[in-house]
Amino acid sequence: MNPRFTLSILSSLVAAVALAGCASYPAGNRAAAKLEPTRGSTTTGTVTFVQTGGGVQVSGEIRGLKPGAEHGFHIHEKGDCSSGDGMSTGGHFNPGGKAHGHHGMGDHHTGDLPSLKADANGVATFHFESSTIRVGGTDNNIVGRGLIVHRDPDDYKTQPTGNAGPRLACAVIAAQ
């Protein structure tokens, strides 16, 4: 067999495998979550998720938070906000079975996101990138999962919740 022909076939196969891997997380997939208050809360907001290839751009604005305070922010297992207190979303989304921790710093639940910091008016506006979640595909897909804003800051150590307290707002992450 001609070595150039063999090399050409091999190069084509490598390119096809690489493209197939990227197809699992196509750039441009979008999802959104409309946070509604849990019973006794006034917290609301919207969050968007945009797949950018290897990462997801997460941005949003959340209102009705304690002014100047930090709040835990997590993706939960189930897309179910029916309980009134947000508990129907289950625990943090954790397909890898890892310990709770700080987003972007070592091992952590897939659903562990950076805490929100409310301004003096009780509004948290944010934009960050996550390399652990996906919009679509199969691995770490967040579509159909719950999104929760907690009353208290995440301590990033208490297992399995981060001691973030009651759930102030709940949403189901939906593909757009």
JSON list of C-alpha atoms in Angstrom, two decimals:
[
{"chain": "A", "resi": 1, "resn": "MET", "atom": "CA", "xyz": [0.00, 0.00, 0.00]},
{"chain": "A", "resi": 2, "resn": "ASN", "atom": "CA", "xyz": [1.20, 3.50, -0.79]},
{"chain": "A", "resi": 3, "resn": "PRO", "atom": "CA", "xyz": [2.51, 5.20, 2.41]},
{"chain": "A", "resi": 4, "resn": "ARG", "atom": "CA", "xyz": [1.04, 8.58, 1.35]},
{"chain": "A", "resi": 5, "resn": "PHE", "atom": "CA", "xyz": [-2.38, 6.96, 0.84]},
{"chain": "A", "resi": 6, "resn": "THR", "atom": "CA", "xyz": [-2.18, 5.26, 4.26]},
{"chain": "A", "resi": 7, "resn": "LEU", "atom": "CA", "xyz": [-1.16, 8.52, 5.93]},
{"chain": "A", "resi": 8, "resn": "SER", "atom": "CA", "xyz": [-4.05, 10.31, 4.20]},
{"chain": "A", "resi": 9, "resn": "ILE", "atom": "CA", "xyz": [-6.57, 7.73, 5.43]},
{"chain": "A", "resi": 10, "resn": "LEU", "atom": "CA", "xyz": [-5.11, 7.84, 8.94]},
{"chain": "A", "resi": 11, "resn": "SER", "atom": "CA", "xyz": [-5.28, 11.66, 9.00]},
{"chain": "A", "resi": 12, "resn": "SER", "atom": "CA", "xyz": [-8.90, 11.56, 7.83]},
{"chain": "A", "resi": 13, "resn": "LEU", "atom": "CA", "xyz": [-9.82, 9.07, 10.56]},
{"chain": "A", "resi": 14, "resn": "VAL", "atom": "CA", "xyz": [-8.14, 11.14, 13.28]},
{"chain": "A", "resi": 15, "resn": "ALA", "atom": "CA", "xyz": [-9.98, 14.27, 12.07]},
{"chain": "A", "resi": 16, "resn": "ALA", "atom": "CA", "xyz": [-13.31, 12.40, 11.99]},
{"chain": "A", "resi": 17, "resn": "VAL", "atom": "CA", "xyz": [-12.84, 11.10, 15.55]},
{"chain": "A", "resi": 18, "resn": "ALA", "atom": "CA", "xyz": [-11.88, 14.57, 16.78]},
{"chain": "A", "resi": 19, "resn": "LEU", "atom": "CA", "xyz": [-14.93, 16.13, 15.13]},
{"chain": "A", "resi": 20, "resn": "ALA", "atom": "CA", "xyz": [-17.22, 13.42, 16.51]},
{"chain": "A", "resi": 21, "resn": "GLY", "atom": "CA", "xyz": [-15.94, 14.21, 20.02]},
{"chain": "A", "resi": 22, "resn": "CYS", "atom": "CA", "xyz": [-16.68, 17.91, 19.54]},
{"chain": "A", "resi": 23, "resn": "ALA", "atom": "CA", "xyz": [-20.14, 17.15, 18.15]},
{"chain": "A", "resi": 24, "resn": "SER", "atom": "CA", "xyz": [-21.19, 15.93, 21.59]},
{"chain": "A", "resi": 25, "resn": "TYR", "atom": "CA", "xyz": [-20.94, 19.54, 22.81]},
{"chain": "A", "resi": 26, "resn": "PRO", "atom": "CA", "xyz": [-21.66, 21.74, 19.82]},
{"chain": "A", "resi": 27, "resn": "ALA", "atom": "CA", "xyz": [-20.81, 25.39, 20.35]},
{"chain": "A", "resi": 28, "resn": "GLY", "atom": "CA", "xyz": [-23.88, 27.56, 20.41]},
{"chain": "A", "resi": 29, "resn": "ASN", "atom": "CA", "xyz": [-26.21, 25.24, 22.32]},
{"chain": "A", "resi": 30, "resn": "ARG", "atom": "CA", "xyz": [-28.21, 27.45, 24.67]},
{"chain": "A", "resi": 31, "resn": "ALA", "atom": "CA", "xyz": [-30.31, 26.96, 27.77]},
{"chain": "A", "resi": 32, "resn": "ALA", "atom": "CA", "xyz": [-32.04, 29.31, 30.19]},
{"chain": "A", "resi": 33, "resn": "ALA", "atom": "CA", "xyz": [-33.52, 29.22, 33.67]},
{"chain": "A", "resi": 34, "resn": "LYS", "atom": "CA", "xyz": [-36.22, 31.54, 35.04]},
{"chain": "A", "resi": 35, "resn": "LEU", "atom": "CA", "xyz": [-35.83, 31.53, 38.81]},
{"chain": "A", "resi": 36, "resn": "GLU", "atom": "CA", "xyz": [-39.06, 31.78, 40.78]},
{"chain": "A", "resi": 37, "resn": "PRO", "atom": "CA", "xyz": [-39.24, 32.40, 44.52]},
{"chain": "A", "resi": 38, "resn": "THR", "atom": "CA", "xyz": [-39.75, 29.53, 46.92]},
{"chain": "A", "resi": 39, "resn": "ARG", "atom": "CA", "xyz": [-42.43, 29.86, 49.59]},
{"chain": "A", "resi": 40, "resn": "GLY", "atom": "CA", "xyz": [-41.80, 32.97, 51.72]},
{"chain": "A", "resi": 41, "resn": "SER", "atom": "CA", "xyz": [-39.08, 34.36, 49.42]},
{"chain": "A", "resi": 42, "resn": "THR", "atom": "CA", "xyz": [-39.06, 37.21, 46.90]},
{"chain": "A", "resi": 43, "resn": "THR", "atom": "CA", "xyz": [-35.94, 36.10, 44.99]},
{"chain": "A", "resi": 44, "resn": "THR", "atom": "CA", "xyz": [-36.30, 35.97, 41.19]},
{"chain": "A", "resi": 45, "resn": "GLY", "atom": "CA", "xyz": [-33.99, 36.04, 38.21]},
{"chain": "A", "resi": 46, "resn": "THR", "atom": "CA", "xyz": [-32.88, 34.71, 34.87]},
{"chain": "A", "resi": 47, "resn": "VAL", "atom": "CA", "xyz": [-29.76, 32.76, 33.97]},
{"chain": "A", "resi": 48, "resn": "THR", "atom": "CA", "xyz": [-28.48, 31.83, 30.53]},
{"chain": "A", "resi": 49, "resn": "PHE", "atom": "CA", "xyz": [-26.08, 29.05, 29.60]},
{"chain": "A", "resi": 50, "resn": "VAL", "atom": "CA", "xyz": [-24.25, 29.08, 26.24]},
{"chain": "A", "resi": 51, "resn": "GLN", "atom": "CA", "xyz": [-22.01, 26.19, 25.16]},
{"chain": "A", "resi": 52, "resn": "THR", "atom": "CA", "xyz": [-18.76, 27.52, 23.67]},
{"chain": "A", "resi": 53, "resn": "GLY", "atom": "CA", "xyz": [-17.07, 24.23, 22.76]},
{"chain": "A", "resi": 54, "resn": "GLY", "atom": "CA", "xyz": [-15.18, 23.07, 25.84]},
{"chain": "A", "resi": 55, "resn": "GLY", "atom": "CA", "xyz": [-16.96, 25.37, 28.28]},
{"chain": "A", "resi": 56, "resn": "VAL", "atom": "CA", "xyz": [-20.25, 27.03, 29.10]},
{"chain": "A", "resi": 57, "resn": "GLN", "atom": "CA", "xyz": [-20.70, 30.79, 29.52]},
{"chain": "A", "resi": 58, "resn": "VAL", "atom": "CA", "xyz": [-23.08, 31.37, 32.45]},
{"chain": "A", "resi": 59, "resn": "SER", "atom": "CA", "xyz": [-24.61, 34.80, 32.95]},
{"chain": "A", "resi": 60, "resn": "GLY", "atom": "CA", "xyz": [-27.56, 36.30, 34.69]},
{"chain": "A", "resi": 61, "resn": "GLU", "atom": "CA", "xyz": [-29.19, 38.65, 37.13]},
{"chain": "A", "resi": 62, "resn": "ILE", "atom": "CA", "xyz": [-30.90, 37.68, 40.36]},
{"chain": "A", "resi": 63, "resn": "ARG", "atom": "CA", "xyz": [-32.98, 40.08, 42.48]},
{"chain": "A", "resi": 64, "resn": "GLY", "atom": "CA", "xyz": [-34.49, 39.97, 45.95]},
{"chain": "A", "resi": 65, "resn": "LEU", "atom": "CA", "xyz": [-31.33, 38.82, 47.73]},
{"chain": "A", "resi": 66, "resn": "LYS", "atom": "CA", "xyz": [-30.03, 40.06, 51.07]},
{"chain": "A", "resi": 67, "resn": "PRO", "atom": "CA", "xyz": [-28.08, 43.24, 50.22]},
{"chain": "A", "resi": 68, "resn": "GLY", "atom": "CA", "xyz": [-24.31, 42.88, 50.39]},
{"chain": "A", "resi": 69, "resn": "ALA", "atom": "CA", "xyz": [-24.54, 39.16, 51.15]},
{"chain": "A", "resi": 70, "resn": "GLU", "atom": "CA", "xyz": [-23.15, 36.07, 49.45]},
{"chain": "A", "resi": 71, "resn": "HIS", "atom": "CA", "xyz": [-25.46, 33.25, 48.37]},
{"chain": "A", "resi": 72, "resn": "GLY", "atom": "CA", "xyz": [-24.84, 29.62, 47.42]},
{"chain": "A", "resi": 73, "resn": "PHE", "atom": "CA", "xyz": [-25.69, 28.79, 43.79]},
{"chain": "A", "resi": 74, "resn": "HIS", "atom": "CA", "xyz": [-26.01, 25.21, 42.54]},
{"chain": "A", "resi": 75, "resn": "ILE", "atom": "CA", "xyz": [-27.34, 22.99, 39.80]},
{"chain": "A", "resi": 76, "resn": "HIS", "atom": "CA", "xyz": [-29.40, 20.22, 41.38]},
{"chain": "A", "resi": 77, "resn": "GLU", "atom": "CA", "xyz": [-30.22, 16.69, 40.19]},
{"chain": "A", "resi": 78, "resn": "LYS", "atom": "CA", "xyz": [-33.89, 17.07, 39.34]},
{"chain": "A", "resi": 79, "resn": "GLY", "atom": "CA", "xyz": [-35.75, 19.66, 37.30]},
{"chain": "A", "resi": 80, "resn": "ASP", "atom": "CA", "xyz": [-38.67, 19.76, 39.72]},
{"chain": "A", "resi": 81, "resn": "CYS", "atom": "CA", "xyz": [-39.67, 22.92, 41.60]},
{"chain": "A", "resi": 82, "resn": "SER", "atom": "CA", "xyz": [-43.07, 21.60, 42.69]},
{"chain": "A", "resi": 83, "resn": "SER", "atom": "CA", "xyz": [-42.43, 21.32, 46.43]},
{"chain": "A", "resi": 84, "resn": "GLY", "atom": "CA", "xyz": [-42.63, 25.05, 47.21]},
{"chain": "A", "resi": 85, "resn": "ASP", "atom": "CA", "xyz": [-39.36, 24.97, 49.17]},
{"chain": "A", "resi": 86, "resn": "GLY", "atom": "CA", "xyz": [-37.10, 23.82, 46.32]},
{"chain": "A", "resi": 87, "resn": "MET", "atom": "CA", "xyz": [-36.35, 20.48, 48.00]},
{"chain": "A", "resi": 88, "resn": "SER", "atom": "CA", "xyz": [-37.94, 18.56, 45.11]},
{"chain": "A", "resi": 89, "resn": "THR", "atom": "CA", "xyz": [-34.79, 19.31, 43.06]},
{"chain": "A", "resi": 90, "resn": "GLY", "atom": "CA", "xyz": [-32.84, 16.80, 45.15]},
{"chain": "A", "resi": 91, "resn": "GLY", "atom": "CA", "xyz": [-29.14, 17.14, 45.88]},
{"chain": "A", "resi": 92, "resn": "HIS", "atom": "CA", "xyz": [-26.41, 18.80, 43.86]},
{"chain": "A", "resi": 93, "resn": "PHE", "atom": "CA", "xyz": [-25.90, 17.45, 40.33]},
{"chain": "A", "resi": 94, "resn": "ASN", "atom": "CA", "xyz": [-22.94, 15.11, 40.84]},
{"chain": "A", "resi": 95, "resn": "PRO", "atom": "CA", "xyz": [-22.60, 12.46, 38.10]},
{"chain": "A", "resi": 96, "resn": "GLY", "atom": "CA", "xyz": [-18.89, 12.00, 38.92]},
{"chain": "A", "resi": 97, "resn": "GLY", "atom": "CA", "xyz": [-19.51, 11.15, 42.58]},
{"chain": "A", "resi": 98, "resn": "LYS", "atom": "CA", "xyz": [-17.07, 13.81, 43.81]},
{"chain": "A", "resi": 99, "resn": "ALA", "atom": "CA", "xyz": [-17.04, 15.66, 47.12]},
{"chain": "A", "resi": 100, "resn": "HIS", "atom": "CA", "xyz": [-18.62, 19.10, 47.38]},
{"chain": "A", "resi": 101, "resn": "GLY", "atom": "CA", "xyz": [-16.12, 21.86, 46.73]},
{"chain": "A", "resi": 102, "resn": "HIS", "atom": "CA", "xyz": [-15.29, 25.19, 45.15]},
{"chain": "A", "resi": 103, "resn": "HIS", "atom": "CA", "xyz": [-16.16, 25.62, 41.45]},
{"chain": "A", "resi": 104, "resn": "GLY", "atom": "CA", "xyz": [-13.00, 25.71, 39.36]},
{"chain": "A", "resi": 105, "resn": "MET", "atom": "CA", "xyz": [-10.69, 24.67, 42.20]},
{"chain": "A", "resi": 106, "resn": "GLY", "atom": "CA", "xyz": [-9.95, 20.96, 42.39]},
{"chain": "A", "resi": 107, "resn": "ASP", "atom": "CA", "xyz": [-12.61, 18.30, 42.76]},
{"chain": "A", "resi": 108, "resn": "HIS", "atom": "CA", "xyz": [-16.21, 19.43, 43.22]},
{"chain": "A", "resi": 109, "resn": "HIS", "atom": "CA", "xyz": [-19.74, 18.44, 42.28]},
{"chain": "A", "resi": 110, "resn": "THR", "atom": "CA", "xyz": [-20.55, 19.22, 38.66]},
{"chain": "A", "resi": 111, "resn": "GLY", "atom": "CA", "xyz": [-23.39, 21.37, 40.01]},
{"chain": "A", "resi": 112, "resn": "ASP", "atom": "CA", "xyz": [-21.20, 23.45, 42.32]},
{"chain": "A", "resi": 113, "resn": "LEU", "atom": "CA", "xyz": [-21.22, 26.98, 40.88]},
{"chain": "A", "resi": 114, "resn": "PRO", "atom": "CA", "xyz": [-19.51, 30.15, 42.16]},
{"chain": "A", "resi": 115, "resn": "SER", "atom": "CA", "xyz": [-21.43, 31.86, 44.96]},
{"chain": "A", "resi": 116, "resn": "LEU", "atom": "CA", "xyz": [-23.44, 34.95, 44.09]},
{"chain": "A", "resi": 117, "resn": "LYS", "atom": "CA", "xyz": [-22.61, 38.33, 45.63]},
{"chain": "A", "resi": 118, "resn": "ALA", "atom": "CA", "xyz": [-25.54, 40.72, 45.99]},
{"chain": "A", "resi": 119, "resn": "ASP", "atom": "CA", "xyz": [-24.95, 44.45, 45.71]},
{"chain": "A", "resi": 120, "resn": "ALA", "atom": "CA", "xyz": [-26.37, 47.08, 48.08]},
{"chain": "A", "resi": 121, "resn": "ASN", "atom": "CA", "xyz": [-29.76, 46.73, 46.35]},
{"chain": "A", "resi": 122, "resn": "GLY", "atom": "CA", "xyz": [-29.93, 42.93, 46.71]},
{"chain": "A", "resi": 123, "resn": "VAL", "atom": "CA", "xyz": [-29.08, 42.29, 43.04]},
{"chain": "A", "resi": 124, "resn": "ALA", "atom": "CA", "xyz": [-26.43, 39.83, 41.86]},
{"chain": "A", "resi": 125, "resn": "THR", "atom": "CA", "xyz": [-25.24, 40.25, 38.27]},
{"chain": "A", "resi": 126, "resn": "PHE", "atom": "CA", "xyz": [-22.70, 37.69, 37.08]},
{"chain": "A", "resi": 127, "resn": "HIS", "atom": "CA", "xyz": [-20.84, 36.19, 34.15]},
{"chain": "A", "resi": 128, "resn": "PHE", "atom": "CA", "xyz": [-18.41, 33.26, 34.37]},
{"chain": "A", "resi": 129, "resn": "GLU", "atom": "CA", "xyz": [-17.30, 30.22, 32.41]},
{"chain": "A", "resi": 130, "resn": "SER", "atom": "CA", "xyz": [-17.62, 26.63, 33.59]},
{"chain": "A", "resi": 131, "resn": "SER", "atom": "CA", "xyz": [-15.60, 23.79, 32.09]},
{"chain": "A", "resi": 132, "resn": "THR", "atom": "CA", "xyz": [-17.51, 21.11, 34.03]},
{"chain": "A", "resi": 133, "resn": "ILE", "atom": "CA", "xyz": [-21.09, 21.56, 32.80]},
{"chain": "A", "resi": 134, "resn": "ARG", "atom": "CA", "xyz": [-22.49, 21.03, 29.29]},
{"chain": "A", "resi": 135, "resn": "VAL", "atom": "CA", "xyz": [-25.55, 22.26, 27.40]},
{"chain": "A", "resi": 136, "resn": "GLY", "atom": "CA", "xyz": [-26.66, 19.18, 25.49]},
{"chain": "A", "resi": 137, "resn": "GLY", "atom": "CA", "xyz": [-24.66, 16.07, 24.77]},
{"chain": "A", "resi": 138, "resn": "THR", "atom": "CA", "xyz": [-24.54, 13.29, 27.29]},
{"chain": "A", "resi": 139, "resn": "ASP", "atom": "CA", "xyz": [-21.79, 13.99, 29.83]},
{"chain": "A", "resi": 140, "resn": "ASN", "atom": "CA", "xyz": [-22.66, 16.57, 32.50]},
{"chain": "A", "resi": 141, "resn": "ASN", "atom": "CA", "xyz": [-25.67, 17.88, 30.55]},
{"chain": "A", "resi": 142, "resn": "ILE", "atom": "CA", "xyz": [-27.56, 20.42, 32.67]},
{"chain": "A", "resi": 143, "resn": "VAL", "atom": "CA", "xyz": [-30.70, 20.66, 30.52]},
{"chain": "A", "resi": 144, "resn": "GLY", "atom": "CA", "xyz": [-33.70, 19.49, 32.55]},
{"chain": "A", "resi": 145, "resn": "ARG", "atom": "CA", "xyz": [-31.89, 19.91, 35.89]},
{"chain": "A", "resi": 146, "resn": "GLY", "atom": "CA", "xyz": [-32.83, 22.24, 38.74]},
{"chain": "A", "resi": 147, "resn": "LEU", "atom": "CA", "xyz": [-31.12, 25.54, 39.51]},
{"chain": "A", "resi": 148, "resn": "ILE", "atom": "CA", "xyz": [-31.18, 26.81, 43.09]},
{"chain": "A", "resi": 149, "resn": "VAL", "atom": "CA", "xyz": [-30.19, 30.04, 44.84]},
{"chain": "A", "resi": 150, "resn": "HIS", "atom": "CA", "xyz": [-29.57, 29.56, 48.56]},
{"chain": "A", "resi": 151, "resn": "ARG", "atom": "CA", "xyz": [-30.00, 32.00, 51.46]},
{"chain": "A", "resi": 152, "resn": "ASP", "atom": "CA", "xyz": [-26.48, 31.62, 52.87]},
{"chain": "A", "resi": 153, "resn": "PRO", "atom": "CA", "xyz": [-22.95, 31.59, 51.46]},
{"chain": "A", "resi": 154, "resn": "ASP", "atom": "CA", "xyz": [-21.44, 28.28, 50.40]},
{"chain": "A", "resi": 155, "resn": "ASP", "atom": "CA", "xyz": [-18.59, 27.32, 52.75]},
{"chain": "A", "resi": 156, "resn": "TYR", "atom": "CA", "xyz": [-17.17, 24.96, 50.05]},
{"chain": "A", "resi": 157, "resn": "LYS", "atom": "CA", "xyz": [-16.39, 22.26, 52.64]},
{"chain": "A", "resi": 158, "resn": "THR", "atom": "CA", "xyz": [-19.50, 20.99, 54.42]},
{"chain": "A", "resi": 159, "resn": "GLN", "atom": "CA", "xyz": [-20.57, 17.74, 52.74]},
{"chain": "A", "resi": 160, "resn": "PRO", "atom": "CA", "xyz": [-22.59, 17.39, 50.67]},
{"chain": "A", "resi": 161, "resn": "THR", "atom": "CA", "xyz": [-24.27, 20.83, 50.61]},
{"chain": "A", "resi": 162, "resn": "GLY", "atom": "CA", "xyz": [-21.76, 23.55, 51.46]},
{"chain": "A", "resi": 163, "resn": "ASN", "atom": "CA", "xyz": [-24.01, 24.58, 54.38]},
{"chain": "A", "resi": 164, "resn": "ALA", "atom": "CA", "xyz": [-25.72, 27.12, 52.10]},
{"chain": "A", "resi": 165, "resn": "GLY", "atom": "CA", "xyz": [-29.03, 27.07, 53.93]},
{"chain": "A", "resi": 166, "resn": "PRO", "atom": "CA", "xyz": [-32.62, 27.19, 52.67]},
{"chain": "A", "resi": 167, "resn": "ARG", "atom": "CA", "xyz": [-33.48, 27.49, 48.99]},
{"chain": "A", "resi": 168, "resn": "LEU", "atom": "CA", "xyz": [-34.67, 30.99, 48.03]},
{"chain": "A", "resi": 169, "resn": "ALA", "atom": "CA", "xyz": [-35.40, 30.46, 44.32]},
{"chain": "A", "resi": 170, "resn": "CYS", "atom": "CA", "xyz": [-35.84, 27.51, 41.99]},
{"chain": "A", "resi": 171, "resn": "ALA", "atom": "CA", "xyz": [-35.83, 26.99, 38.22]},
{"chain": "A", "resi": 172, "resn": "VAL", "atom": "CA", "xyz": [-35.71, 24.20, 35.69]},
{"chain": "A", "resi": 173, "resn": "ILE", "atom": "CA", "xyz": [-32.94, 24.64, 33.11]},
{"chain": "A", "resi": 174, "resn": "ALA", "atom": "CA", "xyz": [-34.55, 24.46, 29.66]},
{"chain": "A", "resi": 175, "resn": "ALA", "atom": "CA", "xyz": [-32.95, 24.21, 26.20]},
{"chain": "A", "resi": 176, "resn": "GLN", "atom": "CA", "xyz": [-33.58, 27.21, 23.93]}
]
